[in-house]
Amino acid sequence: MGNDALKVNPHFVNGQASDIHITTHGSNWYWAVCAVMTVATLAILADMFRKPRSWRAFHYITASITLVAAIAYFTMASNLGWTPIPVQYLRGNALVRGTRREIFYVRYIDWFITTPLLLLDILLTAALPWPTILFVLLLDLVMIVCGLVGALVRTSYKWGFFVFGCAALLGILYHILWTGRKHSAPLGPDVSRVYLMVSGWTIFLWFLYPIAWGLSEGGNVISPDSEAIFYGILDILAKVVFGGLLLWGHRNIEPRRLGLHIRDYDEVPYTHQRTGIEKGPGHNGIGETTAIPVVPATTTAAV
């Protein structure tokens, strides 16, 4: 049975048609990426059950990334989750000739959910304090929203949103390269090595996303099929390969070393009395504590 997604869901929505859109080749590629994301999710969940429940936080986060991506790619492969937008630049190339380009807004919904989770994987590895983590996640959301709004704008004002998004990206990279690296170094060479590996991999790939945006939604230079391949390869590398590197690096790192004190449900409950401010590594700014075996107050149960 062939791929009939474009016949079932044609290039027509809300009374408007797109004349610059994916072909069956692009849809087939989206199905392939959907399959990769789905298999990766199942593999991460299978590996998760090999770990104690209190060690599964990074598995949950990483599996959520690939799961959401699988749903997004299912949507795009089905030729859904898009809207036609008038292009700013009219091209003579037959592959991008036309007046309305197919813009997949579902891609940005994916990124709005998955990129904060991806950053959470990285920043928790460095045991950054929560105020810093929340600020970096905010910058990330600003970046994604600017990318979406820019893609939906037909005039040159789209490039203003592009600049705002790139500025937010630079803020994220600063905290990853400088703040995160400084926090991870005292946690031990194994933690520092994992952090540098996954953060360096992510920084390299994230610099390529604005290029993909400028060539596709921004400048209408490459066809939607080429856009699918460009973004698809980046997403596989930034989500699936990233997840493999992260979980492999974390295989022998106890979460408590990173300030993640997760209680399993069959452990004796503890509450914590504050005795001073923790100045050592592996702590998220809560303060040094002494455990007393009474009814739990702030601990988190593992699932």
PDB file of C-alpha atoms in Angstrom, residues 22 50 83 86 98 122 138 144-145 159 162-163 172 183 200 203 211-212 216 246 251 259 290:
ATOM      1  CA  ILE A  22       5.759  18.869   0.254  1.00  0.00           C
ATOM      2  CA  ARG A  50      16.933  -1.501  33.945  1.00  0.00           C
ATOM      3  CA  THR A  83      -1.128  26.770   7.088  1.00  0.00           C
ATOM      4  CA  PRO A  86       2.247  34.312   1.317  1.00  0.00           C
ATOM      5  CA  GLY A  98       4.472  30.218  -6.237  1.00  0.00           C
ATOM      6  CA  ILE A 122      21.558  19.520  30.034  1.00  0.00           C
ATOM      7  CA  LEU A 138      12.139  31.279  29.324  1.00  0.00           C
ATOM      8  CA  ILE A 144      10.632  29.311  19.623  1.00  0.00           C
ATOM      9  CA  VAL A 145       7.726  31.787  19.656  1.00  0.00           C
ATOM     10  CA  TRP A 159      13.398  39.162  10.094  1.00  0.00           C
ATOM     11  CA  PHE A 162      14.381  36.242  13.546  1.00  0.00           C
ATOM     12  CA  VAL A 163      16.812  38.655  15.225  1.00  0.00           C
ATOM     13  CA  ILE A 172      20.935  30.290  26.053  1.00  0.00           C
ATOM     14  CA  HIS A 183      28.758  24.478  37.732  1.00  0.00           C
ATOM     15  CA  GLY A 200      28.776  20.892  22.837  1.00  0.00           C
ATOM     16  CA  ILE A 203      25.300  24.035  20.627  1.00  0.00           C
ATOM     17  CA  ILE A 211      20.223  28.557   8.819  1.00  0.00           C
ATOM     18  CA  ALA A 212      17.478  26.031   8.040  1.00  0.00           C
ATOM     19  CA  SER A 216      12.956  27.686   4.196  1.00  0.00           C
ATOM     20  CA  LEU A 246      23.147  11.705  27.556  1.00  0.00           C
ATOM     21  CA  ARG A 251      24.754   5.382  33.359  1.00  0.00           C
ATOM     22  CA  GLY A 259      21.195  17.609  43.742  1.00  0.00           C
ATOM     23  CA  THR A 290      20.245  16.814  58.000  1.00  0.00           C
TER      24      THR A 290
END
